[in-house]
C-alpha positions as MATLAB code, in Angstrom:
seq = 'MRKILIFAEQGFTIVALMMFSGAVLNVILSGGAGQQSLVEYDSSLIRIVFFFIYAVTFLLLVLRWKKTLYFLILSKDVWLYSLIILSAVSITWSFAPAITLKNSFTLISSSLFGVYFASRYSLKQQLHLLALNFGIIIVLSFVFAVALPKYGIQTDIGSPKLRGVFMHKNGLGSRMVTSSIVFFILGYQTQRRSWIFWVGFSLSVLLLLLSTSTSSLINLLILILAFFAFQIWRWSYLVMVPTIIMMATIIQTFYFWFSNNSELLFTSLGKDATLTGRTEIWPLVIDRIWKHPWLGYGYGGFWQGWDGESAYIWRIVGWVPSHPHNGYLALCLDLGLLGLGLFLLGYWRSYLQGFASMRRSKTALDIWPLIHMTYIALASTTESSLLESNSLNWMLYVAASLSVRMTHEIKVKS';
ca = [
      11.038  158.781  136.448;
      12.209  155.742  138.391;
       8.790  154.073  138.005;
       8.885  154.670  134.254;
      12.325  153.045  134.004;
      11.169  150.040  136.063;
       8.072  149.683  133.874;
      10.199  149.904  130.710;
      12.613  147.273  132.038;
       9.757  144.914  132.862;
       8.334  145.521  129.367;
      11.708  144.592  127.883;
      11.730  141.422  130.012;
       8.294  140.399  128.743;
       9.360  140.943  125.116;
      12.480  138.826  125.751;
      10.460  136.051  127.378;
       8.086  136.025  124.395;
      11.028  135.675  122.013;
      12.668  132.910  124.031;
       9.291  131.159  124.093;
       9.388  131.020  120.284;
       5.922  132.550  120.019;
       4.269  134.581  117.243;
       7.111  135.708  114.956;
       8.224  132.288  113.671;
       4.777  131.121  112.647;
       3.875  134.489  111.060;
       7.105  134.885  109.081;
       6.809  131.303  107.804;
       3.365  132.102  106.410;
       1.745  129.511  108.635;
       3.889  126.643  107.345;
       4.329  123.611  109.584;
       7.548  121.871  110.524;
       6.774  119.079  108.069;
       6.800  121.560  105.173;
      10.481  122.512  105.568;
       9.731  125.989  104.187;
      12.607  128.466  104.169;
      11.662  131.996  105.183;
      13.395  135.282  105.943;
      14.193  135.244  109.670;
      16.235  138.461  109.669;
      13.609  140.232  111.804;
      13.957  137.526  114.478;
      17.743  137.900  114.440;
      17.435  141.676  114.777;
      15.076  141.395  117.755;
      17.339  138.867  119.466;
      20.389  141.067  118.847;
      18.489  143.941  120.496;
      17.702  141.686  123.467;
      21.361  140.635  123.770;
      22.571  144.244  123.636;
      20.086  145.519  126.229;
      20.779  142.533  128.509;
      24.523  143.171  128.349;
      23.959  146.877  129.036;
      21.748  146.159  132.067;
      24.291  143.701  133.462;
      27.099  146.228  133.000;
      25.083  149.026  134.635;
      24.688  146.744  137.660;
      28.190  145.299  137.316;
      28.847  145.101  141.062;
      25.645  143.158  141.702;
      26.228  141.009  138.618;
      29.795  140.168  139.639;
      28.714  139.473  143.231;
      25.929  137.215  141.967;
      28.192  135.232  139.624;
      30.924  134.791  142.233;
      28.586  133.883  145.091;
      26.589  131.377  143.038;
      29.827  129.541  142.140;
      28.186  127.495  139.384;
      31.510  126.275  137.968;
      29.995  123.347  136.082;
      27.484  125.547  134.263;
      30.118  128.122  133.321;
      32.451  125.353  132.124;
      29.736  123.833  129.932;
      29.025  127.173  128.243;
      32.749  127.831  127.723;
      33.167  124.319  126.278;
      30.473  125.047  123.684;
      32.411  128.119  122.525;
      35.789  126.356  122.558;
      34.324  123.478  120.495;
      34.785  125.633  117.388;
      38.371  124.320  117.339;
      37.216  120.748  116.572;
      33.768  121.413  115.122;
      32.667  119.764  111.865;
      30.889  123.079  111.044;
      32.945  125.924  112.628;
      30.736  128.741  111.257;
      27.592  127.156  112.732;
      29.355  126.523  116.040;
      30.507  130.145  116.200;
      26.964  131.422  115.628;
      25.314  128.923  117.992;
      27.817  129.427  120.808;
      27.334  133.213  120.557;
      23.558  132.863  120.884;
      23.978  130.312  123.703;
      26.233  132.658  125.687;
      23.891  135.593  125.048;
      20.735  133.720  126.071;
      22.562  132.383  129.146;
      23.454  135.971  130.067;
      19.745  136.795  129.963;
      19.240  133.914  132.411;
      21.878  135.538  134.651;
      20.068  138.882  134.345;
      16.661  137.320  135.043;
      17.917  135.573  138.194;
      19.996  138.473  139.543;
      17.452  141.216  138.797;
      14.237  139.554  139.979;
      13.272  137.497  143.013;
      11.604  134.108  142.496;
       8.217  135.722  143.124;
       8.897  138.427  140.538;
      10.195  135.853  138.051;
       7.003  133.820  138.323;
       4.771  136.889  137.976;
       6.628  137.999  134.848;
       6.378  134.468  133.432;
       2.651  134.445  134.232;
       2.188  137.715  132.332;
       4.181  136.331  129.392;
       2.109  133.149  129.259;
      -1.113  135.102  129.738;
      -0.332  137.021  126.538;
       0.566  133.771  124.733;
      -2.701  132.128  125.846;
      -4.857  135.015  124.634;
      -3.011  135.249  121.300;
      -3.215  131.473  120.810;
      -7.014  131.558  121.047;
      -7.137  134.619  118.754;
      -4.944  132.893  116.162;
      -7.002  129.699  116.333;
     -10.325  131.511  115.838;
      -9.503  134.587  113.744;
      -6.311  133.436  111.964;
      -6.657  129.643  111.524;
      -4.001  129.688  108.786;
      -1.500  130.377  111.566;
      -3.232  128.972  114.644;
      -4.190  125.546  113.257;
      -1.614  123.020  112.036;
      -2.797  121.031  109.021;
       0.351  119.261  107.777;
       0.166  116.309  110.189;
      -3.050  114.580  109.199;
      -6.073  115.878  111.082;
      -5.863  119.607  112.024;
      -4.367  120.340  115.456;
      -4.215  123.546  117.469;
      -0.760  125.115  117.584;
      -1.672  128.658  118.643;
       1.243  131.063  118.134;
       3.848  128.324  117.601;
       5.246  126.505  114.576;
       4.138  123.076  115.802;
       1.463  121.692  118.105;
       4.178  120.161  120.308;
       5.649  123.639  120.730;
       2.326  124.811  122.139;
       2.088  121.700  124.309;
       5.550  122.082  125.839;
       5.084  125.799  126.575;
       1.711  125.120  128.188;
       3.394  122.670  130.567;
       5.569  125.491  131.904;
       2.621  127.886  131.812;
       0.396  125.482  133.776;
       3.031  124.975  136.466;
       3.702  128.721  136.813;
       0.001  129.492  137.255;
      -0.453  126.453  139.528;
       2.327  127.559  141.907;
       1.087  131.159  142.002;
      -2.516  130.041  142.542;
      -1.430  127.663  145.309;
       0.654  130.353  147.024;
      -1.489  133.477  146.561;
      -4.272  134.273  149.005;
      -5.861  137.334  147.380;
      -7.237  137.141  143.843;
      -5.875  133.649  143.390;
      -8.741  132.980  140.951;
      -6.796  134.893  138.291;
      -3.993  132.334  138.436;
      -6.392  129.383  138.525;
      -8.068  130.721  135.360;
      -4.603  130.921  133.782;
      -3.910  127.353  134.879;
      -7.235  126.107  133.461;
      -6.714  127.824  130.099;
      -3.152  126.491  129.903;
      -4.391  122.945  130.457;
      -7.156  123.476  127.893;
      -4.650  124.592  125.244;
      -2.405  121.649  126.126;
      -5.300  119.238  125.621;
      -6.278  120.907  122.326;
      -2.698  120.553  121.083;
      -3.012  116.749  121.615;
       0.608  116.639  122.810;
       0.570  113.397  124.811;
       4.127  113.667  126.135;
       3.446  117.208  127.399;
       0.296  116.068  129.186;
       2.195  113.222  130.878;
       4.967  115.630  131.879;
       2.427  118.021  133.421;
       0.809  115.259  135.479;
       4.240  114.132  136.726;
       5.205  117.711  137.651;
       2.005  118.300  139.622;
       2.608  115.060  141.530;
       6.235  116.126  142.036;
       5.078  119.474  143.443;
       3.237  117.738  146.278;
       5.931  115.054  146.652;
       8.653  117.704  147.109;
       6.765  119.166  150.064;
       7.253  115.875  151.902;
      10.879  116.982  152.235;
       9.678  119.670  154.659;
       8.122  117.155  157.044;
       9.803  115.851  160.179;
      12.243  112.992  159.560;
      10.017  110.635  161.562;
       7.240  110.992  158.973;
       9.312  111.872  155.907;
      11.536  108.765  155.784;
       8.793  106.075  155.774;
       6.755  108.168  153.309;
       9.684  108.352  150.884;
      10.272  104.594  151.227;
       6.603  103.930  150.463;
       6.714  106.225  147.420;
       9.907  104.564  146.154;
       8.208  101.171  146.442;
       5.189  102.386  144.445;
       7.427  103.898  141.731;
       9.461  100.697  141.466;
       6.282   98.623  141.194;
       4.994  100.896  138.410;
       8.348  100.636  136.617;
       8.176   96.827  136.558;
       4.575   96.970  135.359;
       5.499   99.478  132.644;
       8.417   97.294  131.482;
       6.025   94.403  130.825;
       3.079   96.424  129.496;
       4.661   99.338  127.619;
       3.044   98.490  124.278;
      -0.418   98.323  125.892;
       0.108  101.715  127.532;
       1.369  103.353  124.328;
      -1.556  101.937  122.365;
      -4.067  103.298  124.898;
      -2.454  106.742  124.510;
      -2.590  106.559  120.734;
       1.185  106.214  120.400;
       3.400  103.512  118.950;
       6.225  101.845  120.887;
       8.840  103.662  118.768;
       7.628  107.051  120.123;
       6.838  108.271  116.582;
      10.129  107.006  115.182;
      12.347  108.311  117.978;
      13.635  104.913  119.111;
      14.615  104.145  115.510;
      16.940  107.156  115.467;
      18.558  106.676  118.884;
      20.708  103.583  118.082;
      22.028  105.321  114.969;
      22.820  108.467  116.968;
      24.627  106.412  119.614;
      26.670  104.777  116.862;
      27.748  108.257  115.651;
      28.503  109.371  119.230;
      31.020  106.530  119.623;
      32.871  107.828  116.551;
      33.793  110.954  118.569;
      32.867  110.058  122.156;
      34.764  112.587  124.263;
      34.340  115.973  122.554;
      31.608  115.323  119.988;
      31.218  117.088  116.646;
      31.223  120.649  117.992;
      28.238  122.657  119.202;
      25.724  122.400  116.335;
      28.260  120.652  114.120;
      26.459  117.353  113.479;
      23.054  118.107  111.914;
      24.147  119.718  108.646;
      21.754  117.970  106.244;
      23.050  115.839  103.410;
      26.413  117.634  103.545;
      27.075  116.766  107.191;
      27.379  113.733  109.429;
      23.583  113.653  109.724;
      23.413  112.244  106.164;
      24.347  108.836  107.621;
      21.169  108.814  109.717;
      18.958  110.296  106.986;
      19.919  107.580  104.505;
      19.048  104.777  106.921;
      15.801  106.022  108.519;
      14.320  107.316  105.257;
      13.223  110.691  106.644;
      15.052  113.896  107.614;
      15.129  114.540  111.388;
      16.952  117.740  112.368;
      17.796  116.548  115.879;
      17.832  113.215  117.783;
      14.657  113.909  119.811;
      16.643  113.396  123.012;
      18.462  116.171  124.838;
      21.142  113.933  126.350;
      22.041  112.361  123.005;
      22.035  115.816  121.379;
      24.474  117.054  124.028;
      26.747  114.063  123.431;
      26.726  114.735  119.689;
      27.620  118.375  120.278;
      30.120  118.192  123.151;
      30.698  114.501  123.791;
      30.718  112.698  127.115;
      32.714  115.606  128.566;
      29.842  118.002  127.880;
      27.244  115.563  129.222;
      29.345  115.022  132.354;
      29.665  118.766  133.008;
      25.904  119.201  132.648;
      25.036  116.273  134.930;
      27.487  117.376  137.633;
      26.095  120.918  137.637;
      22.501  119.698  137.449;
      22.908  117.265  140.334;
      24.565  119.820  142.593;
      21.917  122.470  141.867;
      19.165  119.886  142.422;
      20.530  118.906  145.829;
      20.951  122.537  146.848;
      17.387  123.154  145.705;
      16.162  120.498  148.124;
      18.246  121.970  150.939;
      16.900  125.480  150.306;
      13.325  124.245  149.988;
      13.477  122.414  153.322;
      14.416  125.672  155.060;
      11.529  127.584  153.449;
       7.756  127.294  153.672;
       6.520  128.877  150.458;
       5.466  127.175  147.244;
       7.553  129.697  145.302;
      10.790  128.039  146.419;
       9.683  124.797  144.752;
       9.742  126.441  141.305;
      13.484  125.882  140.575;
      13.174  122.181  141.453;
      10.039  121.832  139.337;
      11.670  123.417  136.291;
      14.840  121.347  136.660;
      12.650  118.246  136.903;
      10.820  119.321  133.745;
      14.127  119.786  131.914;
      15.100  116.213  132.805;
      11.712  114.839  131.694;
      11.380  116.820  128.463;
      14.932  115.944  127.393;
      14.022  112.261  127.085;
      11.907  112.931  123.976;
      13.013  116.411  122.820;
      16.398  117.997  122.098;
      15.853  121.171  124.144;
      18.594  120.658  126.718;
      21.529  122.852  125.636;
      19.553  124.885  123.096;
      20.345  128.531  122.426;
      17.521  131.091  122.405;
      15.359  128.555  124.215;
      13.060  129.398  127.131;
      13.823  126.021  128.737;
      17.591  126.637  128.761;
      17.298  130.278  129.846;
      15.020  129.319  132.749;
      17.362  126.456  133.671;
      20.237  128.940  133.966;
      18.062  131.274  136.053;
      16.738  128.459  138.274;
      20.178  126.941  138.831;
      21.771  130.272  139.741;
      18.806  131.303  141.945;
      19.059  128.044  143.887;
      22.814  128.372  144.385;
      22.528  132.034  145.383;
      19.798  131.267  147.934;
      21.790  128.340  149.289;
      24.997  130.355  149.718;
      23.184  133.242  151.424;
      21.422  130.911  153.880;
      24.672  129.039  154.612;
      26.521  132.289  155.357;
      23.696  133.582  157.537;
];
């Protein structure tokens, strides 16, 4: 009976991870429409499934209330808790209180799943469950592309691009970055049957390339380099210090080169210097941020179409972005500089504790939280997936941050 319950719980976790990944349901319910089509569709089924996930997550946390309470208290992630509370409290000054109420509820609920994921499973178990989730997504993406091209191929952006089980090709690209890293770490760490994980890594990279998501490909290359760079932290100080100095010199040299040759690099990658219009939006967004700099417009209170503050940006740029394509600017719009400050303080502390915990360990698995936090920082420069409810990136950030803090506190006390 116990094995059946464990199997059922793991099945629930996989379903939840699929939903947080944004796979399958959105693209099917939209009838295969792309993001450029702005098609409205009935998403009640998605809301029902998420409500089921929230309810089961809350029940599982309550059933293990002692462990949950111990985990939350020991992790002491005050900055993270404060940021989530601030999003809920922002209903009092929000420009769209109903939207803020709904979004803050889903943010709290998806964050609770991150708490459950971190407190219920070890890092090794988390990665194996993520690998199973992405394995299903990879298989379905190829099936959709071949057997259901109406859903698997995106045709509203010029030449057709593979999007698999996602609404947009960039959605496939960003998920395959996480998928590639998960399979890479497991393949690097596992001795027996590691070929399974290397096949998963290869297929993830293949899907990423077929999605033609340039930013995702660059992020993946940076993360793989970061994986090996982080292991330098485990070396003796005599070797580690000069190595870090040499790497810092190389990075600084590349930065100066990039500053003078950015247009050449973007052209070679098939991109324009405005990052597909992103840099045209950012000054306008910053101008709106300074209208309400400290507390913002409320969580989800800015982008309300022609009836909201976003109309100012839409009129000027001549198209209708639904977010600023930058996670840090999106956070400032929602919760002001106070919200951004709370995030950065919590992020920095978790990042430092991740390095401390990694130095005391010898497995590749302990690098995962640092890798995902690095990915969050990278992806947020061009996408608005930082403080996003029902998002795999945010849920995994909560889990990674709490796992790092829990590991750090346990090792300090021991």
